[in-house]
Short mmCIF file of C-alpha atoms in Angstrom, two decimals:
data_model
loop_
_atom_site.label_atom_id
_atom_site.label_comp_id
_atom_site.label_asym_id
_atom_site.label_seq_id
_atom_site.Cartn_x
_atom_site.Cartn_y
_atom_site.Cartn_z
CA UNK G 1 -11.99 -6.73 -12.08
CA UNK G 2 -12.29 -9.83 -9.72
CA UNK G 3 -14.12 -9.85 -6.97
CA UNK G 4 -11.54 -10.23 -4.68
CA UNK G 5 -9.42 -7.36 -5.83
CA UNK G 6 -13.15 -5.45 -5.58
CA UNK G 7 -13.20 -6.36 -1.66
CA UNK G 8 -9.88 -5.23 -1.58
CA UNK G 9 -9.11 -1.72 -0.17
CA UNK G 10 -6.22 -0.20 -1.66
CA UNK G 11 -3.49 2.57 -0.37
CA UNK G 12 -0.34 4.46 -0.74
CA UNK G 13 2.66 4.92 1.14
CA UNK G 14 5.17 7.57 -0.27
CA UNK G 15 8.41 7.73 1.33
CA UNK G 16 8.98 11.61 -0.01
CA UNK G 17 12.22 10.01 -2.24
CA UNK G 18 14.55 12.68 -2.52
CA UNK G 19 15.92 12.65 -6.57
CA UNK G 20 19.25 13.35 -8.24
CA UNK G 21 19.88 17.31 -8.88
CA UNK G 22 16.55 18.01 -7.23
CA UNK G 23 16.11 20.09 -3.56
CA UNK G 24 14.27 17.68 -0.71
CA UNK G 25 12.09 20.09 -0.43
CA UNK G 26 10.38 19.35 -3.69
CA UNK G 27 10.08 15.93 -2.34
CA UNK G 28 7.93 16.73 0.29
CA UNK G 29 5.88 19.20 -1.91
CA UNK G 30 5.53 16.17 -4.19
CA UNK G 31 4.38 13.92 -1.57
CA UNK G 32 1.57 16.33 -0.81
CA UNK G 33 0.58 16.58 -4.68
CA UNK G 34 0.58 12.70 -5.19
CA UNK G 35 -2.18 12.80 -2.11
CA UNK G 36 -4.45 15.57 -3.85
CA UNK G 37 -4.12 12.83 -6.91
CA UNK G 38 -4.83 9.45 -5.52
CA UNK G 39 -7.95 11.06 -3.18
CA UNK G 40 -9.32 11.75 -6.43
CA UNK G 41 -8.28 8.59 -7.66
CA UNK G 42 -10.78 6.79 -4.83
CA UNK G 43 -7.74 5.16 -2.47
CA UNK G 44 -8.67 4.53 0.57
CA UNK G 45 -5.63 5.96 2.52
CA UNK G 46 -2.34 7.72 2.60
CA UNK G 47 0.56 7.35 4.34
CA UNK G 48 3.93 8.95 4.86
CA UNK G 49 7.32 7.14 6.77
CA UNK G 50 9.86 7.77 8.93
CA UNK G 51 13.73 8.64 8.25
CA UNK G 52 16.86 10.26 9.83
CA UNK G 53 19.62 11.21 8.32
CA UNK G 54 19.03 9.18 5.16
CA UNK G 55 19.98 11.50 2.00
CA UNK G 56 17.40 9.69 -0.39
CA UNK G 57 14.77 10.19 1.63
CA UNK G 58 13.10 14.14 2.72
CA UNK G 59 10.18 12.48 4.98
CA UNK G 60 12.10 12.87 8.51
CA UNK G 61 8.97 13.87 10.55
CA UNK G 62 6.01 12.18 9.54
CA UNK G 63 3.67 13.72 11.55
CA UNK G 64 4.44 16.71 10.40
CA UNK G 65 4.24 15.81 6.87
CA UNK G 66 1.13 14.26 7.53
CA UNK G 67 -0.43 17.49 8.86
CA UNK G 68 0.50 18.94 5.01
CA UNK G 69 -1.33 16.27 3.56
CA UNK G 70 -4.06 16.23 5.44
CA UNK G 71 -4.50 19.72 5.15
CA UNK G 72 -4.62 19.56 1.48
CA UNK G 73 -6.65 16.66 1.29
CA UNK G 74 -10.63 16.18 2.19
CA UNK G 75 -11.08 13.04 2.27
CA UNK G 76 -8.57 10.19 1.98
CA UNK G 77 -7.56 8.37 5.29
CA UNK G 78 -3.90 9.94 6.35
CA UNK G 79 -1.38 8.35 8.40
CA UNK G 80 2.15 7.37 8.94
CA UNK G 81 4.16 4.05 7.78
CA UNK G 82 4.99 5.16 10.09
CA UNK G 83 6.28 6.23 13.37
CA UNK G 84 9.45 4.65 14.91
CA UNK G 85 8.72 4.21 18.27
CA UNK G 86 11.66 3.51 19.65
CA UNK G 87 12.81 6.85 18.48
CA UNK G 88 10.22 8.88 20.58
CA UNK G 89 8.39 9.33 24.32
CA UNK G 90 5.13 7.56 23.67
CA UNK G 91 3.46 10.21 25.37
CA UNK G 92 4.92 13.18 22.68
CA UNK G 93 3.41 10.80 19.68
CA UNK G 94 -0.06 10.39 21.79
CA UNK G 95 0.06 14.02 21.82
CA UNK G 96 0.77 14.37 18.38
CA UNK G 97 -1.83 11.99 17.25
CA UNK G 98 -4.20 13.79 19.55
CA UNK G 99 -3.35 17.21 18.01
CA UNK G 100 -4.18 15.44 13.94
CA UNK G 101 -6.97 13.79 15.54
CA UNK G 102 -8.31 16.78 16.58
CA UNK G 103 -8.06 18.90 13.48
CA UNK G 104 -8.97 16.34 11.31
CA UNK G 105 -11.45 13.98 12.67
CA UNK G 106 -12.05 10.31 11.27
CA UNK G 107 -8.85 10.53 9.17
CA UNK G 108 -5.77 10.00 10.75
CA UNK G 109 -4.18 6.63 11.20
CA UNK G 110 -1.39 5.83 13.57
CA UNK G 111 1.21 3.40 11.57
CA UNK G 112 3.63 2.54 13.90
CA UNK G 113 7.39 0.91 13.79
CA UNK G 114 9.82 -0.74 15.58
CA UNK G 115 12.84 0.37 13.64
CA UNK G 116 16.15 2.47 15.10
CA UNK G 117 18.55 4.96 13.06
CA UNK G 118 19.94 3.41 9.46
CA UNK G 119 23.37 4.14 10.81
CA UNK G 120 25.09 4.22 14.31
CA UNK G 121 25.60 8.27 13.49
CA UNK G 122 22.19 8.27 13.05
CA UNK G 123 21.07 6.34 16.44
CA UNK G 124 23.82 8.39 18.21
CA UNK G 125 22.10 11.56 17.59
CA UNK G 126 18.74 10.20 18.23
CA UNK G 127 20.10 9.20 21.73
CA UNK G 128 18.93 5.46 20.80
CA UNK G 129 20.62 2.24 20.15
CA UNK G 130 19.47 -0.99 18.80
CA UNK G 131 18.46 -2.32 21.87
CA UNK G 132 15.59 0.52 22.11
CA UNK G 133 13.61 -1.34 19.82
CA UNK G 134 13.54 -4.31 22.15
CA UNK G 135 10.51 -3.10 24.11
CA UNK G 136 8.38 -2.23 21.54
CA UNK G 137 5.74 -3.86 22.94
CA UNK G 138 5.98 -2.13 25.99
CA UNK G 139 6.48 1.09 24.28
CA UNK G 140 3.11 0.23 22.07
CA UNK G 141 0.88 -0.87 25.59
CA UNK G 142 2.27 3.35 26.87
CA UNK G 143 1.44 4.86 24.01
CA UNK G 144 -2.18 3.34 23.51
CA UNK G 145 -3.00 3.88 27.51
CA UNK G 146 -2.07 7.72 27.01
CA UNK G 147 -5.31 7.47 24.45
CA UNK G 148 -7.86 5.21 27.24
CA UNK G 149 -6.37 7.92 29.82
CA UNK G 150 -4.86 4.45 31.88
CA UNK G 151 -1.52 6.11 32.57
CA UNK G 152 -0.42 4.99 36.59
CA UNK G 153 1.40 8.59 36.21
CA UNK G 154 -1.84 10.35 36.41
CA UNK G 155 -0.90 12.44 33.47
CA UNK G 156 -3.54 13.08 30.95
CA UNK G 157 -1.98 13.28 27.47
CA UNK G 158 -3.69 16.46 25.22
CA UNK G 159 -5.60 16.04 23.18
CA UNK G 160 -4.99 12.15 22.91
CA UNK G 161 -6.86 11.18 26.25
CA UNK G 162 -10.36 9.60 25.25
CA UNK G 163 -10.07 9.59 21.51
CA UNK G 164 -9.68 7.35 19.20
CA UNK G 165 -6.81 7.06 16.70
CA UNK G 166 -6.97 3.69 14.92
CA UNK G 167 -3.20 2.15 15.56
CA UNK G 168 -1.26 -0.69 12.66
CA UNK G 169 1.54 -2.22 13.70
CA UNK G 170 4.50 -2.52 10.94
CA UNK G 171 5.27 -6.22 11.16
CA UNK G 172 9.21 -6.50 10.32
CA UNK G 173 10.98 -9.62 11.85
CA UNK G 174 8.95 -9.53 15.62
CA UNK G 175 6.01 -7.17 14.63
CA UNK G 176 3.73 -10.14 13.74
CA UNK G 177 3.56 -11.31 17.13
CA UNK G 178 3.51 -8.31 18.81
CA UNK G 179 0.78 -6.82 16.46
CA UNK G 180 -1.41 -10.40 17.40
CA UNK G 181 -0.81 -10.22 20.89
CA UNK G 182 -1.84 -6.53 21.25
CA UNK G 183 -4.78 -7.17 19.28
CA UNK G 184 -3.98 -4.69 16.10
CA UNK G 185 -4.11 -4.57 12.35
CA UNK G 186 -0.86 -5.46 10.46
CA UNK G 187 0.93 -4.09 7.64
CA UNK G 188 3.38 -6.49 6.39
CA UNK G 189 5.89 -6.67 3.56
CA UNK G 190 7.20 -7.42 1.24
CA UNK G 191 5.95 -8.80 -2.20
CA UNK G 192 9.34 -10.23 -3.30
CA UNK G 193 9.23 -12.68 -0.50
CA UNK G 194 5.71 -14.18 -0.77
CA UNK G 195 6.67 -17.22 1.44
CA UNK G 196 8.01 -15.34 4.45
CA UNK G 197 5.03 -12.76 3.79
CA UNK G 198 2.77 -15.98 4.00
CA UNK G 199 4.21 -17.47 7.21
CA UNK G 200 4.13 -14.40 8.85
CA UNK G 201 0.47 -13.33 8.02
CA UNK G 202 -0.56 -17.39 9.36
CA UNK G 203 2.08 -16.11 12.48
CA UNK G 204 -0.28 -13.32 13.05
CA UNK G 205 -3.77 -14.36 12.55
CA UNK G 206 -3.23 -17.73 14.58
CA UNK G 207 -2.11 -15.82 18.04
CA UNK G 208 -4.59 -12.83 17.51
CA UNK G 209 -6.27 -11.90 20.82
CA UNK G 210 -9.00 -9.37 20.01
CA UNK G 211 -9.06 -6.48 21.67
CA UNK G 212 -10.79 -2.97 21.82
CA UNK G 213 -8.90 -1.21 18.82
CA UNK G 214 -9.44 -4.11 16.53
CA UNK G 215 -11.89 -7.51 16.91
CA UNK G 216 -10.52 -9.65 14.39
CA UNK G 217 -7.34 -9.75 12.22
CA UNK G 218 -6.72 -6.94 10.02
CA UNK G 219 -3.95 -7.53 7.35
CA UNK G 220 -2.64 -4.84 4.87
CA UNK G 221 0.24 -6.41 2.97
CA UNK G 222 2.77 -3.51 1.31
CA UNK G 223 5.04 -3.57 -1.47
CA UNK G 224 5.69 -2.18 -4.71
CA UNK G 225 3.00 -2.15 -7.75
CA UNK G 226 4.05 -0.89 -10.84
CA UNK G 227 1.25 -0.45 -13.95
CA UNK G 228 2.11 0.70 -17.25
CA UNK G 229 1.70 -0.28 -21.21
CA UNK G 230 3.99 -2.80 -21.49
CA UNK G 231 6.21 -4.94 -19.15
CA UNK G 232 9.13 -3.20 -20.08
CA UNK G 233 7.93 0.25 -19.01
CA UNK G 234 6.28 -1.02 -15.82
CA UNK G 235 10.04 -2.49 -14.58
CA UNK G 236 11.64 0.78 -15.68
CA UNK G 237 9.81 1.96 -13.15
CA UNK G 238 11.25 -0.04 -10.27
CA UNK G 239 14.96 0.52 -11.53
CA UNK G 240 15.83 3.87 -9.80
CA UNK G 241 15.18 2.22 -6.13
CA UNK G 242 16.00 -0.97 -6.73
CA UNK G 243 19.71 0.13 -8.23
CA UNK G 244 19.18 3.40 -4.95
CA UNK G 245 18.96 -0.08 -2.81
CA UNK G 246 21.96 -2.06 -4.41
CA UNK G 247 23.91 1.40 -3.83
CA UNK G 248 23.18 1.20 -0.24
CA UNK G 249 23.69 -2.43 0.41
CA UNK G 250 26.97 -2.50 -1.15
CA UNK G 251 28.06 1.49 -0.04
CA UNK G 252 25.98 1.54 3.20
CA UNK G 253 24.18 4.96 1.87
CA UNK G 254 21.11 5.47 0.39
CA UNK G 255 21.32 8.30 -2.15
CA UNK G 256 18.70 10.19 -4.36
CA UNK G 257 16.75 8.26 -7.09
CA UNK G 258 18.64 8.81 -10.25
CA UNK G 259 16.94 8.50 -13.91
CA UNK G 260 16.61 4.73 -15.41
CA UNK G 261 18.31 5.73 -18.35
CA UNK G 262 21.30 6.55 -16.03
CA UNK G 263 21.21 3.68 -14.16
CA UNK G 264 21.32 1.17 -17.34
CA UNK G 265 24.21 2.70 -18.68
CA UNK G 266 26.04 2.26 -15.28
CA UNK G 267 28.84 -0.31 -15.20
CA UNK G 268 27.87 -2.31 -11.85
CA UNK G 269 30.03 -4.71 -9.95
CA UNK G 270 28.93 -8.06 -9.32
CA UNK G 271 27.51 -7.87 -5.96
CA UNK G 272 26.21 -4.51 -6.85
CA UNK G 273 24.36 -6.08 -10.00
CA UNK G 274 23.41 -8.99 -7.78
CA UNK G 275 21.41 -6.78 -5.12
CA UNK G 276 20.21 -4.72 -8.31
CA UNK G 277 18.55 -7.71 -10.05
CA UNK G 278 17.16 -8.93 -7.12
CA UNK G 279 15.30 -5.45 -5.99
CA UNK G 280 13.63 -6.23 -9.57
CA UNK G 281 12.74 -9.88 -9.35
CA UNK G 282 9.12 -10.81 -7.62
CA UNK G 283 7.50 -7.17 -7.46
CA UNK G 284 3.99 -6.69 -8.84
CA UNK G 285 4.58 -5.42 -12.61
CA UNK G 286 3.51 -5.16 -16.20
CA UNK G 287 0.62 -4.02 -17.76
CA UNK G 288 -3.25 -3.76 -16.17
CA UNK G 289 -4.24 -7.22 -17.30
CA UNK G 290 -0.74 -9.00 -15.72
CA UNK G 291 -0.74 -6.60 -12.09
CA UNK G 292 -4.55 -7.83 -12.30
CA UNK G 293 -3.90 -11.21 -12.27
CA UNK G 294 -0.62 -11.08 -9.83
CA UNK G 295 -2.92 -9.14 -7.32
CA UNK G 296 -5.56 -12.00 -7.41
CA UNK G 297 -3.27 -14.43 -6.61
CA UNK G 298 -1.56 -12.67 -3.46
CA UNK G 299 -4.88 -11.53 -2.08
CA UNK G 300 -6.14 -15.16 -2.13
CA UNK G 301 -2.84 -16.78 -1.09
CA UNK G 302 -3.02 -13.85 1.62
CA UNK G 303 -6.24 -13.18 2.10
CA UNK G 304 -5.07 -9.24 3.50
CA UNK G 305 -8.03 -7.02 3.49
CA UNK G 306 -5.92 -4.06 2.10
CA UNK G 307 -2.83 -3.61 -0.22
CA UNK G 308 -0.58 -0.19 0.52
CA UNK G 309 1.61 0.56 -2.59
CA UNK G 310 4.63 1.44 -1.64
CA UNK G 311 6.26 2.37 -5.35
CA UNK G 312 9.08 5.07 -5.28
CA UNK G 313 10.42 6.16 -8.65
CA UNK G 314 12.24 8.82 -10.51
CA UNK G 315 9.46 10.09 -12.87
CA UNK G 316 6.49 11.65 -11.19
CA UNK G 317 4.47 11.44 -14.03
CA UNK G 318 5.01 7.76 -14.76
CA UNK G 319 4.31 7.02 -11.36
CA UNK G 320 1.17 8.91 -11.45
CA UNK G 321 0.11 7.34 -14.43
CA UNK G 322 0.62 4.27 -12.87
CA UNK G 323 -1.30 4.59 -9.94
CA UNK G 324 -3.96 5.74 -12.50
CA UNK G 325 -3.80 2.03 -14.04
CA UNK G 326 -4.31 0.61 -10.79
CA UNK G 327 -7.11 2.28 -10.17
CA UNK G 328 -8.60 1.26 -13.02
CA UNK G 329 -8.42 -2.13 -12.32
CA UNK G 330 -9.71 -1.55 -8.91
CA UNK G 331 -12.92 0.30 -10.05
CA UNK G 332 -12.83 -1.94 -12.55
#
């Protein structure tokens, strides 16, 4: 192990991915297992996401979710990757913050998004539309005063109001700057497009005002890591979502993570095998010694303080066995 990869803190994400032939509630039940797992594995922190209406996808109300895992964990840092914002009253999240916060105290993390519904359906029954994600910012400024008790409504948001929930903002397209301006740590992705991932973590660090939830930049760049013997086995890994992404960019659904043996025998089209290679090209795999050396170089060429895996497959057990390789090269 490097000493950069030893300063480096390192987390999961787990979207609950729902999986061919399989109930979504197992997904969720599986998202609380993994947690139990990487807690004992010594990562720092575990998160859970955000999404409607999506059927690859069981993890609809992260706090929620995150109440499971945090129940079933002791430990291990819990939080969301996170809440949409736009979706919500900022108030009902402070509350719901306030109400993890309280039952488990110095764990909970407040991840936080600027995304609307995958599908006008979706942002139709949400009662949002696109432009609700406009005032983020805005949004982000109400929902942090419900926790310093600054709201000019006089409400006091319970059990939010005077406690302490450390916020992230997910940087996608205008996070960086609002994240900088606001003064909070950034998660930022992803690892297939280390250029724009660059630019933007330069974006955020040179307008970063300090401010009392954070002093100095805090960047936690996200992605998919995937450890395993050989090279071969490490990209199997990656081929149910990437070929569950092609499917939605070229069907506009995203289904269930099917087996890798199914999807290479599947005859794709050409834009579908287009958007299929390229959800395999630039992610962070292969076997301890080659994920070792990739994370070196994006940790210097980023210098991000934390790295939150983000890998989604078919087979529990490989996955499991591969966050067991990463944390072997962590610990070193």
């Amino acid at each position: 192990m490097t000493s950069v990869i030893a300063a480096t803190r390192f987390s999961v994400l787990d979207r609950s991915r729902t999986r061919e032939g399989r109930p979504p509630g197992e997904a969720l039940r599986d998202t609380v297992a993994l947690a139990r797992e990487v807690e004992a594995l010594g990562y720092h922190r575990f998160w859970v996401s955000e999404h409607h209406g999506v059927p690859g996808v069981a993890g609809s109300a992260p706090t929620v979710l995150a109440a499971a895992v945090a129940a079933a964990t002791g430990t291990i840092r819990v939080g969301t990757g996170g809440v949409m914002l736009p979706n919500h009253r900022p108030l009902v999240v402070a509350e719901q913050f306030g109400v993890l916060e309280s039952l488990f105290p110095g764990r909970i993390d407040m991840g936080l998004g600027r995304s609307v519904g995958f599908t006008t359906g979706v942002r139709k029954a949400l009662g949002r539309d696109k432009e609700d994600a406009e005032d983020f910012a805005g949004q982000l400024q109400e929902l942090l005063g419900w926790f310093r008790g600054t709201s000019p409504t006089g409400v006091r948001a319970r059990p939010a109001d005077g406690l302490t929930v450390p916020p992230f903002v997910l940087a996608m397209g205008e996070g960086a700057t609002i994240a900088a301006e606001a003064g909070l740590p950034m998660v930022i992705g992803d690892l297939r497009n280390r250029e724009k991932m660059l630019r933007g973590v330069e974006h955020y660090r040179d307008r970063f005002r300090p401010s009392p939830w954070a002093a100095e930049p805090y960047v936690v760049i996200s992605g998919n890591v995937a450890v395993a013997d050989t090279p071969e086995q490490a990209r199997r890994l990656l081929v149910p979502e990437a070929w569950s992404m092609a499917h939605s960019r070229t069907h506009g659904t995203f289904p269930p993570l099917p087996p890798a043996e199914r999807v290479e025998s599947l005859a794709m089209t050409a834009r579908e095998r287009g958007f299929y290679e390229s959800g395999l090209t630039g992610q962070l795999a292969g076997s301890e010694e080659q994920v070792a050396h990739e994370l070196e170089t994006v940790l210097k060429e980023t210098g991000a303080q934390e790295v939150l895996v983000t890998t989604s497959t078919y087979d529990r057990e490989a996955l499991l066995d591969s966050y067991r390789r990463l944390a072997s090269i962590v610990s070193g």
